[in-house]
Short mmCIF file of C-alpha atoms in Angstrom, two decimals:
data_model
loop_
_atom_site.label_atom_id
_atom_site.label_comp_id
_atom_site.label_asym_id
_atom_site.label_seq_id
_atom_site.Cartn_x
_atom_site.Cartn_y
_atom_site.Cartn_z
CA UNK A 1 16.56 41.66 -21.12
CA UNK A 2 16.07 40.37 -17.60
CA UNK A 3 17.15 36.93 -16.54
CA UNK A 4 14.07 36.40 -14.41
CA UNK A 5 14.92 32.92 -13.16
CA UNK A 6 18.26 34.26 -11.94
CA UNK A 7 16.52 37.23 -10.31
CA UNK A 8 13.98 34.95 -8.61
CA UNK A 9 16.81 33.01 -7.05
CA UNK A 10 17.81 36.24 -5.25
CA UNK A 11 14.53 36.21 -3.29
CA UNK A 12 14.34 33.41 -0.70
CA UNK A 13 10.63 33.98 -0.04
CA UNK A 14 9.67 33.27 -3.64
CA UNK A 15 10.47 29.60 -3.21
CA UNK A 16 8.11 29.06 -0.28
CA UNK A 17 4.73 27.40 -0.38
CA UNK A 18 1.42 28.85 0.74
CA UNK A 19 -1.48 26.49 1.44
CA UNK A 20 0.61 23.71 -0.13
CA UNK A 21 0.94 25.62 -3.39
CA UNK A 22 3.95 27.54 -4.72
CA UNK A 23 3.59 31.18 -3.69
CA UNK A 24 2.44 33.53 -6.43
CA UNK A 25 3.13 36.97 -5.02
CA UNK A 26 1.08 39.67 -6.71
CA UNK A 27 0.78 42.13 -3.84
CA UNK A 28 3.87 44.11 -4.78
CA UNK A 29 2.08 47.46 -4.63
CA UNK A 30 1.54 46.83 -0.91
CA UNK A 31 5.10 45.71 -0.27
CA UNK A 32 7.87 44.30 -2.40
CA UNK A 33 9.87 41.22 -1.47
CA UNK A 34 13.41 41.37 -0.17
CA UNK A 35 16.47 40.03 -2.02
CA UNK A 36 19.16 38.11 -0.19
CA UNK A 37 21.66 40.95 -0.54
CA UNK A 38 19.37 43.26 1.46
CA UNK A 39 18.70 40.57 4.06
CA UNK A 40 22.47 40.05 4.30
CA UNK A 41 22.96 43.78 4.85
CA UNK A 42 20.54 43.66 7.77
CA UNK A 43 22.25 40.62 9.27
CA UNK A 44 25.67 42.21 8.73
CA UNK A 45 24.60 45.36 10.55
CA UNK A 46 23.38 43.54 13.65
CA UNK A 47 26.21 41.02 13.52
CA UNK A 48 29.11 43.41 13.05
CA UNK A 49 28.57 47.11 13.68
CA UNK A 50 25.29 47.75 15.51
CA UNK A 51 25.74 51.07 17.34
CA UNK A 52 24.12 54.44 17.74
CA UNK A 53 25.18 56.99 15.16
CA UNK A 54 26.46 60.56 15.08
CA UNK A 55 27.50 60.60 18.71
CA UNK A 56 29.87 57.81 19.71
CA UNK A 57 33.62 58.21 19.39
CA UNK A 58 34.05 54.47 19.34
CA UNK A 59 34.73 52.46 16.22
CA UNK A 60 31.35 50.73 15.93
CA UNK A 61 29.51 54.03 16.12
CA UNK A 62 31.75 55.53 13.48
CA UNK A 63 31.32 52.55 11.18
CA UNK A 64 27.53 52.68 11.57
CA UNK A 65 27.51 56.45 11.01
CA UNK A 66 29.63 56.10 7.88
CA UNK A 67 27.38 53.42 6.40
CA UNK A 68 24.24 55.35 7.28
CA UNK A 69 25.56 58.49 5.63
CA UNK A 70 26.74 56.51 2.61
CA UNK A 71 23.16 55.21 2.32
CA UNK A 72 21.91 58.78 2.36
CA UNK A 73 24.30 59.57 -0.48
CA UNK A 74 23.07 56.55 -2.42
CA UNK A 75 19.52 57.82 -2.06
CA UNK A 76 20.66 61.30 -3.07
CA UNK A 77 22.32 59.89 -6.18
CA UNK A 78 19.33 57.69 -6.99
CA UNK A 79 16.90 60.62 -6.92
CA UNK A 80 19.50 63.05 -8.28
CA UNK A 81 19.09 65.48 -5.40
CA UNK A 82 21.53 68.39 -5.39
CA UNK A 83 22.68 67.83 -1.79
CA UNK A 84 22.66 64.80 0.49
CA UNK A 85 21.20 66.95 3.28
CA UNK A 86 18.09 67.33 1.14
CA UNK A 87 17.40 63.66 1.89
CA UNK A 88 15.67 63.16 5.23
CA UNK A 89 15.31 59.65 6.58
CA UNK A 90 11.79 58.96 7.84
CA UNK A 91 9.82 55.88 8.87
CA UNK A 92 8.15 55.81 5.46
CA UNK A 93 6.02 57.76 3.01
CA UNK A 94 3.25 58.44 5.53
CA UNK A 95 5.75 59.89 8.00
CA UNK A 96 7.31 62.01 5.25
CA UNK A 97 3.93 63.47 4.27
CA UNK A 98 3.02 64.18 7.88
CA UNK A 99 6.35 65.93 8.38
CA UNK A 100 5.68 68.31 5.50
CA UNK A 101 2.00 68.80 6.39
CA UNK A 102 2.98 69.64 9.95
CA UNK A 103 5.60 72.11 8.74
CA UNK A 104 3.09 73.90 6.56
CA UNK A 105 0.93 74.60 9.63
CA UNK A 106 3.32 77.45 10.30
CA UNK A 107 3.18 78.73 6.73
CA UNK A 108 -0.54 78.65 5.86
CA UNK A 109 -3.34 80.94 6.94
CA UNK A 110 -7.12 80.77 6.75
CA UNK A 111 -8.37 81.04 3.18
CA UNK A 112 -5.21 79.66 1.58
CA UNK A 113 -5.91 76.79 -0.79
CA UNK A 114 -4.19 73.45 -1.17
CA UNK A 115 -4.89 70.94 -3.94
CA UNK A 116 -5.08 67.16 -3.80
CA UNK A 117 -6.11 64.66 -6.46
CA UNK A 118 -9.05 62.25 -6.48
CA UNK A 119 -6.59 59.39 -6.98
CA UNK A 120 -4.84 59.56 -3.63
CA UNK A 121 -4.07 57.03 -0.93
CA UNK A 122 -5.60 58.02 2.42
CA UNK A 123 -2.11 58.87 3.67
CA UNK A 124 -1.92 61.67 1.12
CA UNK A 125 -5.38 62.97 2.08
CA UNK A 126 -5.80 62.79 5.83
CA UNK A 127 -2.61 64.68 6.93
CA UNK A 128 -3.69 67.57 4.69
CA UNK A 129 -7.25 67.55 6.01
CA UNK A 130 -5.72 67.80 9.48
CA UNK A 131 -3.57 70.68 8.21
CA UNK A 132 -6.74 72.42 6.97
CA UNK A 133 -8.38 71.94 10.38
CA UNK A 134 -5.38 73.53 12.07
CA UNK A 135 -4.98 76.49 9.70
CA UNK A 136 -8.36 77.14 8.08
CA UNK A 137 -6.87 76.42 4.65
CA UNK A 138 -9.23 74.99 2.03
CA UNK A 139 -8.77 71.62 0.33
CA UNK A 140 -9.57 71.40 -3.40
CA UNK A 141 -9.68 68.17 -5.38
CA UNK A 142 -8.56 67.44 -8.96
CA UNK A 143 -11.25 65.06 -10.28
CA UNK A 144 -10.68 61.99 -12.45
CA UNK A 145 -12.41 60.49 -15.47
CA UNK A 146 -13.81 56.98 -15.97
CA UNK A 147 -10.41 55.70 -17.12
CA UNK A 148 -8.90 56.79 -13.82
CA UNK A 149 -6.97 59.74 -15.27
CA UNK A 150 -6.82 63.15 -13.61
CA UNK A 151 -8.65 65.88 -15.49
CA UNK A 152 -6.03 68.55 -16.14
CA UNK A 153 -8.51 71.13 -17.50
CA UNK A 154 -10.14 71.23 -14.06
CA UNK A 155 -6.74 71.37 -12.37
CA UNK A 156 -5.89 74.48 -14.42
CA UNK A 157 -9.06 76.12 -13.14
CA UNK A 158 -8.43 75.17 -9.50
CA UNK A 159 -5.07 76.94 -9.50
CA UNK A 160 -4.95 80.56 -8.43
CA UNK A 161 -2.76 82.90 -6.44
CA UNK A 162 -4.49 81.47 -3.33
CA UNK A 163 -2.95 78.04 -4.06
CA UNK A 164 -0.06 77.37 -1.73
CA UNK A 165 0.55 73.68 -2.13
CA UNK A 166 -0.31 70.83 -4.51
CA UNK A 167 0.17 67.17 -3.55
CA UNK A 168 -0.51 64.23 -5.82
CA UNK A 169 0.87 60.76 -6.20
CA UNK A 170 3.20 60.00 -9.07
CA UNK A 171 1.38 56.70 -9.59
CA UNK A 172 -1.98 55.66 -8.13
CA UNK A 173 -1.79 52.68 -5.79
CA UNK A 174 -5.35 51.57 -6.49
CA UNK A 175 -5.42 51.87 -10.29
CA UNK A 176 -1.80 52.17 -11.46
CA UNK A 177 -2.37 55.45 -13.32
CA UNK A 178 0.83 57.42 -13.99
CA UNK A 179 -0.04 61.04 -13.34
CA UNK A 180 1.30 63.90 -15.50
CA UNK A 181 3.41 65.29 -12.68
CA UNK A 182 5.67 67.36 -14.95
CA UNK A 183 2.62 69.35 -16.05
CA UNK A 184 1.22 69.51 -12.51
CA UNK A 185 4.51 70.84 -11.12
CA UNK A 186 5.00 73.41 -13.87
CA UNK A 187 1.47 74.80 -13.52
CA UNK A 188 1.68 74.93 -9.71
CA UNK A 189 4.97 76.79 -9.83
CA UNK A 190 3.47 79.27 -12.25
CA UNK A 191 1.12 80.43 -9.46
CA UNK A 192 3.82 80.21 -6.80
CA UNK A 193 2.59 76.99 -5.15
CA UNK A 194 4.87 74.26 -3.83
CA UNK A 195 4.42 70.64 -4.95
CA UNK A 196 4.78 67.39 -3.03
CA UNK A 197 4.84 64.18 -5.05
CA UNK A 198 4.01 60.91 -3.31
CA UNK A 199 6.37 58.44 -4.94
CA UNK A 200 5.42 55.37 -2.90
CA UNK A 201 4.08 53.60 -5.99
CA UNK A 202 6.38 55.06 -8.63
CA UNK A 203 9.75 54.22 -7.10
CA UNK A 204 9.43 50.46 -7.74
CA UNK A 205 9.04 51.21 -11.47
CA UNK A 206 10.61 54.57 -12.25
CA UNK A 207 13.81 56.37 -11.27
CA UNK A 208 12.66 59.92 -10.57
CA UNK A 209 15.03 62.84 -11.13
CA UNK A 210 13.94 65.46 -8.61
CA UNK A 211 16.05 68.21 -10.18
CA UNK A 212 14.75 67.60 -13.68
CA UNK A 213 11.21 67.48 -12.27
CA UNK A 214 11.94 70.66 -10.28
CA UNK A 215 9.72 69.16 -7.58
CA UNK A 216 9.73 70.72 -4.11
CA UNK A 217 9.11 67.55 -2.10
CA UNK A 218 9.27 63.91 -3.15
CA UNK A 219 8.49 61.09 -0.69
CA UNK A 220 8.97 57.32 -0.82
CA UNK A 221 9.21 54.11 1.24
CA UNK A 222 12.03 51.57 1.24
CA UNK A 223 9.72 48.56 1.49
CA UNK A 224 8.26 49.18 -1.95
CA UNK A 225 11.72 49.02 -3.55
CA UNK A 226 12.97 45.73 -2.10
CA UNK A 227 14.06 47.36 1.16
CA UNK A 228 12.83 46.78 4.72
CA UNK A 229 9.66 48.19 6.29
CA UNK A 230 9.77 51.11 8.71
CA UNK A 231 12.09 53.35 6.72
CA UNK A 232 11.55 55.84 3.96
CA UNK A 233 12.66 59.21 2.78
CA UNK A 234 11.66 62.78 2.22
CA UNK A 235 13.40 64.78 -0.46
CA UNK A 236 12.92 68.50 -0.05
CA UNK A 237 14.60 71.39 -1.79
CA UNK A 238 17.10 72.92 0.61
CA UNK A 239 15.28 76.25 0.70
CA UNK A 240 11.99 74.58 1.62
CA UNK A 241 13.53 72.37 4.29
CA UNK A 242 15.14 75.43 5.84
CA UNK A 243 11.79 77.19 5.82
CA UNK A 244 9.83 74.39 7.52
CA UNK A 245 9.98 74.20 11.32
CA UNK A 246 11.13 70.92 12.91
CA UNK A 247 8.53 68.17 13.18
CA UNK A 248 9.54 66.27 16.29
CA UNK A 249 11.80 67.39 19.09
CA UNK A 250 14.43 65.21 20.68
CA UNK A 251 18.05 64.20 20.53
CA UNK A 252 20.03 64.52 17.31
CA UNK A 253 17.90 67.40 15.98
CA UNK A 254 19.36 70.08 18.25
CA UNK A 255 22.41 72.34 18.12
CA UNK A 256 22.27 73.52 21.71
CA UNK A 257 19.72 72.97 24.45
CA UNK A 258 19.12 75.07 27.53
CA UNK A 259 15.90 75.70 29.43
CA UNK A 260 15.88 79.26 28.11
CA UNK A 261 16.39 78.45 24.45
CA UNK A 262 17.15 75.56 22.17
CA UNK A 263 18.64 75.95 18.73
CA UNK A 264 18.10 73.38 16.06
CA UNK A 265 20.61 71.37 14.14
CA UNK A 266 21.31 71.92 10.47
CA UNK A 267 19.78 69.81 7.72
CA UNK A 268 19.18 66.95 7.59
CA UNK A 269 19.40 66.39 11.36
CA UNK A 270 16.83 69.07 12.15
CA UNK A 271 14.17 66.60 10.98
CA UNK A 272 15.73 63.44 12.39
CA UNK A 273 14.95 63.51 16.10
CA UNK A 274 15.87 60.43 18.13
CA UNK A 275 17.73 57.30 17.14
CA UNK A 276 16.67 56.53 13.59
CA UNK A 277 16.14 53.18 11.90
CA UNK A 278 19.88 52.89 11.24
CA UNK A 279 19.84 49.37 9.94
CA UNK A 280 16.79 50.16 7.80
CA UNK A 281 18.45 53.19 6.26
CA UNK A 282 21.55 51.22 5.35
CA UNK A 283 19.41 48.40 3.91
CA UNK A 284 17.40 51.00 1.94
CA UNK A 285 20.67 51.97 0.24
CA UNK A 286 21.47 48.33 -0.47
CA UNK A 287 18.01 47.84 -1.98
CA UNK A 288 18.47 50.77 -4.35
CA UNK A 289 21.88 49.37 -5.34
CA UNK A 290 20.22 46.06 -6.12
CA UNK A 291 17.48 47.61 -8.26
CA UNK A 292 19.87 49.94 -10.04
CA UNK A 293 22.09 46.98 -10.92
CA UNK A 294 19.10 45.37 -12.63
CA UNK A 295 18.28 48.72 -14.22
CA UNK A 296 15.02 50.65 -14.11
CA UNK A 297 14.70 50.68 -17.90
CA UNK A 298 14.89 46.90 -17.93
CA UNK A 299 12.42 46.71 -15.06
CA UNK A 300 9.91 49.01 -16.77
CA UNK A 301 10.14 47.19 -20.10
CA UNK A 302 9.60 43.80 -18.51
CA UNK A 303 6.80 44.92 -16.18
CA UNK A 304 4.98 46.53 -19.10
CA UNK A 305 5.15 43.18 -20.85
CA UNK A 306 3.64 41.50 -17.79
CA UNK A 307 0.93 44.15 -17.60
CA UNK A 308 -0.03 43.73 -21.25
CA UNK A 309 -0.05 39.95 -20.94
CA UNK A 310 -2.15 39.95 -17.76
CA UNK A 311 -4.57 42.55 -19.11
CA UNK A 312 -5.11 40.47 -22.23
CA UNK A 313 -5.54 37.18 -20.39
CA UNK A 314 -7.78 38.52 -17.62
CA UNK A 315 -9.94 40.34 -20.17
CA UNK A 316 -10.93 37.00 -21.70
CA UNK A 317 -12.80 36.09 -18.50
CA UNK A 318 -16.47 36.87 -18.95
CA UNK A 319 -17.84 39.31 -16.39
CA UNK A 320 -14.41 40.58 -15.39
CA UNK A 321 -14.12 44.34 -15.30
CA UNK A 322 -10.82 46.20 -15.00
CA UNK A 323 -10.83 49.53 -13.15
CA UNK A 324 -8.20 52.01 -14.22
CA UNK A 325 -7.56 51.91 -17.95
CA UNK A 326 -5.39 54.99 -18.20
CA UNK A 327 -3.18 55.37 -21.25
CA UNK A 328 -0.17 55.64 -18.96
CA UNK A 329 -0.18 53.07 -16.20
CA UNK A 330 2.14 50.70 -14.38
CA UNK A 331 1.86 47.00 -13.66
CA UNK A 332 -1.21 47.17 -11.46
CA UNK A 333 -4.54 45.61 -12.40
CA UNK A 334 -7.57 46.38 -10.27
CA UNK A 335 -10.58 44.28 -11.20
CA UNK A 336 -13.84 42.73 -10.10
CA UNK A 337 -15.96 39.80 -11.19
CA UNK A 338 -19.53 40.79 -11.90
CA UNK A 339 -21.81 40.10 -8.94
CA UNK A 340 -19.01 38.71 -6.76
CA UNK A 341 -17.47 40.47 -3.76
CA UNK A 342 -13.71 41.06 -4.11
CA UNK A 343 -13.17 39.64 -0.63
CA UNK A 344 -14.58 36.25 -1.73
CA UNK A 345 -12.27 36.11 -4.75
CA UNK A 346 -9.24 37.08 -2.64
CA UNK A 347 -10.04 34.32 -0.14
CA UNK A 348 -10.19 31.64 -2.83
CA UNK A 349 -7.02 32.94 -4.51
CA UNK A 350 -5.20 32.76 -1.16
CA UNK A 351 -6.22 29.11 -0.90
CA UNK A 352 -4.50 28.65 -4.27
CA UNK A 353 -1.30 30.26 -3.00
CA UNK A 354 -1.92 33.53 -4.84
CA UNK A 355 -1.39 36.74 -2.86
CA UNK A 356 -3.45 39.69 -4.09
CA UNK A 357 -4.87 42.66 -2.26
CA UNK A 358 -8.60 43.02 -1.89
CA UNK A 359 -10.60 45.90 -0.49
CA UNK A 360 -10.53 49.65 -0.94
CA UNK A 361 -6.70 49.90 -1.02
CA UNK A 362 -6.82 52.84 1.40
CA UNK A 363 -8.39 54.85 -1.38
CA UNK A 364 -12.09 54.95 -0.52
CA UNK A 365 -12.83 58.03 -2.64
CA UNK A 366 -11.78 56.06 -5.74
CA UNK A 367 -14.05 53.14 -4.82
CA UNK A 368 -16.91 55.58 -4.19
CA UNK A 369 -16.28 57.09 -7.63
CA UNK A 370 -16.81 53.69 -9.25
CA UNK A 371 -19.61 52.78 -6.77
CA UNK A 372 -17.90 49.56 -5.67
CA UNK A 373 -16.93 48.25 -2.22
CA UNK A 374 -13.42 47.49 -3.42
CA UNK A 375 -11.46 45.61 -6.02
CA UNK A 376 -9.07 42.71 -6.37
CA UNK A 377 -5.67 44.17 -7.11
CA UNK A 378 -2.87 42.21 -8.72
CA UNK A 379 0.38 44.17 -8.87
CA UNK A 380 3.42 42.79 -10.65
CA UNK A 381 7.12 43.20 -10.01
CA UNK A 382 10.19 42.42 -12.11
CA UNK A 383 10.54 39.02 -10.40
CA UNK A 384 7.09 37.85 -11.48
CA UNK A 385 6.50 35.71 -14.55
CA UNK A 386 3.92 35.08 -17.25
CA UNK A 387 3.54 31.55 -15.87
CA UNK A 388 2.42 33.08 -12.58
CA UNK A 389 -0.08 35.24 -14.44
CA UNK A 390 -1.46 32.04 -16.02
CA UNK A 391 -1.90 30.65 -12.49
CA UNK A 392 -3.74 33.82 -11.49
CA UNK A 393 -6.03 33.63 -14.51
CA UNK A 394 -6.84 29.98 -13.77
CA UNK A 395 -7.41 30.91 -10.11
CA UNK A 396 -9.81 33.71 -10.98
CA UNK A 397 -11.73 31.32 -13.23
CA UNK A 398 -11.92 28.78 -10.42
CA UNK A 399 -13.07 31.44 -7.94
CA UNK A 400 -15.73 32.53 -10.39
CA UNK A 401 -16.96 28.97 -10.75
CA UNK A 402 -17.10 28.38 -6.99
CA UNK A 403 -18.70 31.70 -6.13
CA UNK A 404 -21.27 32.10 -8.92
CA UNK B 1 -30.68 20.84 20.51
CA UNK B 2 -28.11 22.46 22.74
CA UNK B 3 -25.40 24.71 21.36
CA UNK B 4 -22.90 21.94 21.92
CA UNK B 5 -25.08 19.42 20.03
CA UNK B 6 -25.31 21.72 17.05
CA UNK B 7 -21.58 22.37 17.12
CA UNK B 8 -20.91 18.61 17.13
CA UNK B 9 -23.32 18.17 14.23
CA UNK B 10 -21.42 20.80 12.24
CA UNK B 11 -18.08 19.20 13.12
CA UNK B 12 -19.45 15.87 11.82
CA UNK B 13 -20.59 17.47 8.58
CA UNK B 14 -17.25 19.16 7.97
CA UNK B 15 -15.28 16.01 8.81
CA UNK B 16 -16.57 14.43 5.60
CA UNK B 17 -14.69 16.90 3.42
CA UNK B 18 -11.27 16.02 2.14
CA UNK B 19 -9.96 19.38 1.04
CA UNK B 20 -10.47 23.10 1.42
CA UNK B 21 -12.45 23.28 -1.77
CA UNK B 22 -15.20 21.01 -0.52
CA UNK B 23 -15.23 22.85 2.82
CA UNK B 24 -15.56 26.23 1.19
CA UNK B 25 -18.16 24.98 -1.27
CA UNK B 26 -20.23 23.71 1.67
CA UNK B 27 -19.79 26.97 3.52
CA UNK B 28 -20.99 28.86 0.45
CA UNK B 29 -24.04 26.56 0.34
CA UNK B 30 -24.73 27.17 4.03
CA UNK B 31 -24.71 30.89 3.29
CA UNK B 32 -27.63 30.34 0.98
CA UNK B 33 -29.71 28.95 3.91
CA UNK B 34 -29.00 31.93 6.14
CA UNK B 35 -32.15 33.44 7.72
CA UNK B 36 -31.99 36.73 5.89
CA UNK B 37 -32.33 39.96 7.82
CA UNK B 38 -35.37 42.10 7.14
CA UNK B 39 -34.45 45.10 4.97
CA UNK B 40 -35.58 47.54 7.67
CA UNK B 41 -32.81 46.22 9.95
CA UNK B 42 -30.14 46.39 7.25
CA UNK B 43 -28.94 49.69 8.61
CA UNK B 44 -25.47 51.11 9.14
CA UNK B 45 -25.84 50.71 12.89
CA UNK B 46 -26.35 46.96 12.43
CA UNK B 47 -23.15 46.54 10.42
CA UNK B 48 -20.47 44.60 12.25
CA UNK B 49 -17.26 46.57 12.31
CA UNK B 50 -13.98 44.93 11.43
CA UNK B 51 -15.10 43.10 8.30
CA UNK B 52 -13.82 43.84 4.81
CA UNK B 53 -17.23 42.82 3.53
CA UNK B 54 -20.44 44.17 5.02
CA UNK B 55 -22.22 42.01 7.60
CA UNK B 56 -25.54 43.01 9.11
CA UNK B 57 -26.98 41.18 12.12
CA UNK B 58 -30.30 41.64 13.86
CA UNK B 59 -31.45 39.89 17.03
CA UNK B 60 -34.89 39.53 18.60
CA UNK B 61 -35.97 37.94 21.85
CA UNK B 62 -38.84 35.43 21.55
CA UNK B 63 -39.90 33.33 24.55
CA UNK B 64 -36.60 34.05 26.28
CA UNK B 65 -34.66 32.82 23.28
CA UNK B 66 -32.79 34.86 20.69
CA UNK B 67 -33.64 34.74 17.01
CA UNK B 68 -30.87 35.98 14.76
CA UNK B 69 -31.11 37.14 11.17
CA UNK B 70 -28.22 38.41 9.08
CA UNK B 71 -26.84 39.10 5.64
CA UNK B 72 -23.54 39.92 3.97
CA UNK B 73 -22.50 41.23 0.58
CA UNK B 74 -19.77 38.58 0.38
CA UNK B 75 -20.70 34.96 -0.09
CA UNK B 76 -17.97 33.34 2.07
CA UNK B 77 -18.68 35.77 4.89
CA UNK B 78 -22.34 34.87 4.54
CA UNK B 79 -21.39 31.23 5.00
CA UNK B 80 -19.42 32.02 8.13
CA UNK B 81 -22.18 34.06 9.75
CA UNK B 82 -24.67 31.34 8.73
CA UNK B 83 -22.65 28.75 10.66
CA UNK B 84 -22.56 31.00 13.74
CA UNK B 85 -26.26 31.70 13.57
CA UNK B 86 -27.07 28.02 13.14
CA UNK B 87 -25.19 27.45 16.42
CA UNK B 88 -26.71 30.31 18.38
CA UNK B 89 -30.20 30.65 16.91
CA UNK B 90 -33.16 30.02 19.25
CA UNK B 91 -30.89 29.60 22.24
CA UNK B 92 -31.19 31.14 25.66
CA UNK B 93 -29.01 34.28 26.08
CA UNK B 94 -27.23 32.75 29.06
CA UNK B 95 -26.18 29.71 26.99
CA UNK B 96 -24.95 31.94 24.18
CA UNK B 97 -22.88 34.01 26.58
CA UNK B 98 -21.30 30.91 28.11
CA UNK B 99 -20.77 28.99 24.86
CA UNK B 100 -17.23 28.37 23.73
CA UNK B 101 -16.46 28.47 20.03
CA UNK B 102 -13.65 25.95 19.74
CA UNK B 103 -15.63 24.17 17.03
CA UNK B 104 -14.39 26.80 14.53
CA UNK B 105 -10.93 25.31 14.87
CA UNK B 106 -12.28 21.78 14.45
CA UNK B 107 -14.02 22.54 11.14
CA UNK B 108 -10.81 23.86 9.62
CA UNK B 109 -11.69 27.54 9.75
CA UNK B 110 -9.08 28.45 12.32
CA UNK B 111 -7.41 30.77 9.81
CA UNK B 112 -10.46 33.01 10.03
CA UNK B 113 -10.05 33.38 13.79
CA UNK B 114 -6.92 35.50 13.57
CA UNK B 115 -7.84 39.06 14.56
CA UNK B 116 -6.03 40.34 11.50
CA UNK B 117 -8.34 38.50 9.13
CA UNK B 118 -10.43 40.92 7.21
CA UNK B 119 -13.66 38.93 7.51
CA UNK B 120 -13.96 39.65 11.18
CA UNK B 121 -15.12 36.26 12.44
CA UNK B 122 -13.96 37.38 15.86
CA UNK B 123 -16.06 40.53 15.57
CA UNK B 124 -19.09 38.47 14.54
CA UNK B 125 -18.85 36.17 17.56
CA UNK B 126 -18.37 39.17 19.81
CA UNK B 127 -21.41 40.92 18.35
CA UNK B 128 -23.67 37.86 18.74
CA UNK B 129 -22.58 37.53 22.35
CA UNK B 130 -23.16 41.23 22.96
CA UNK B 131 -26.76 40.79 21.79
CA UNK B 132 -27.08 37.90 24.23
CA UNK B 133 -25.72 39.99 27.09
CA UNK B 134 -28.14 42.80 26.25
CA UNK B 135 -31.17 40.47 26.15
CA UNK B 136 -30.07 38.62 29.26
CA UNK B 137 -30.62 41.81 31.26
CA UNK B 138 -34.15 42.10 29.84
CA UNK B 139 -35.10 38.62 31.01
CA UNK B 140 -34.24 39.45 34.59
#
């Protein structure tokens, strides 16, 4: 059981007011809030050992390098990667996806096929469309049903020996659907295709085991798991990371440079050109420590309770429709009020101190599927409460009254 | 009435409200009085970019003055564009171009002026002024 009031005390921002009302933060799928221990880590870095890493002989540089590499090991342990050099620090999920998509430019040829799902965030669509433009590869799409679940029978049919790569999110940001990635990975491997899983939305709720999943690439962002913005990670199997060419050139990623020929550094540095977000990487490690101390099983159990409670309460509002009713979903509720634009509802809720996301959630194909301009999305974290959900429900009722 | 007169009238109206709720309720009501755009002008090219909701605006020149019509699929946005059109409707292009829009701040809608706001109030003002600039050249 979680001691939620104790947990809430860890997050300074949760005690602030918005529009003279206590903040109710339900935009966790966009970014999670930051506990004091992570903020302290950031302050400690800049106060005590701010230095560039991997190159200075001086003490500060060595301290910073040690902490940065310890953070990499924490991430390795968290995702159960075989080697720490299979963890590449990036600026976030989008960067990680672009890194892999760019690398595959060298590996794909015209007529090769790559498969995406209908449930993706734009950041797991556009880099691959660009890859197709560069290589002449063909993009295929796994469709979804009215509940917001991917249709696996169609996926089976899309797979062939032409399939080189499959990339789907573990959990949909717009609807909260948990995708059957074990099945997707197994089937893709059976035809010799690699799989990238976008874990931006799963990592706040689930502790993925990349070896058990046998996934080729897994990508995530620190700011969704109580860490800072601007840092994330790419897990790649060693063999794949060796096969991909470097993404960006610069310092740190080289072994030797001359004007005749440059040789590249070993993993993970080959993909880490330039001075990285050192502080961010270290804070990412601290954030995972914090969440692991609470325990992902405890988090999932509690968030499922919140989801069930919110679904039940919101469903009592006449004219409210929930989008995404998959059997397996996380604590995300996307909804609309009949005849009312989601933007209007979001504006009124903000006036009441309630932070939700409105709009297409960077997933326009999903909105087109349901023929709607967007939704109101409330996404819950382990520091939210049922009392806050009551405030949301009252707020939605008030918005409905004002806007009808 | 001049643009400034109308702005002062709106400031007076909004000064009667005690809280955000009354202000927003009034704005929603103003949206209902918006001169609605003719369907034939409700085209993609008349959509103002930068808004989370859709806003269409059409402008016509009559006797050297601009007549605006508009619509939006969101009710609060409709209220905002209605306020702007009430200020600029049937005014000379030159006056529209030169008008300042500080009144937005004075009626408690400053939060909508931030360029990051999804409703695109800034984009709306810019678009209305662009129409005025375009028609100004026709008058000469």
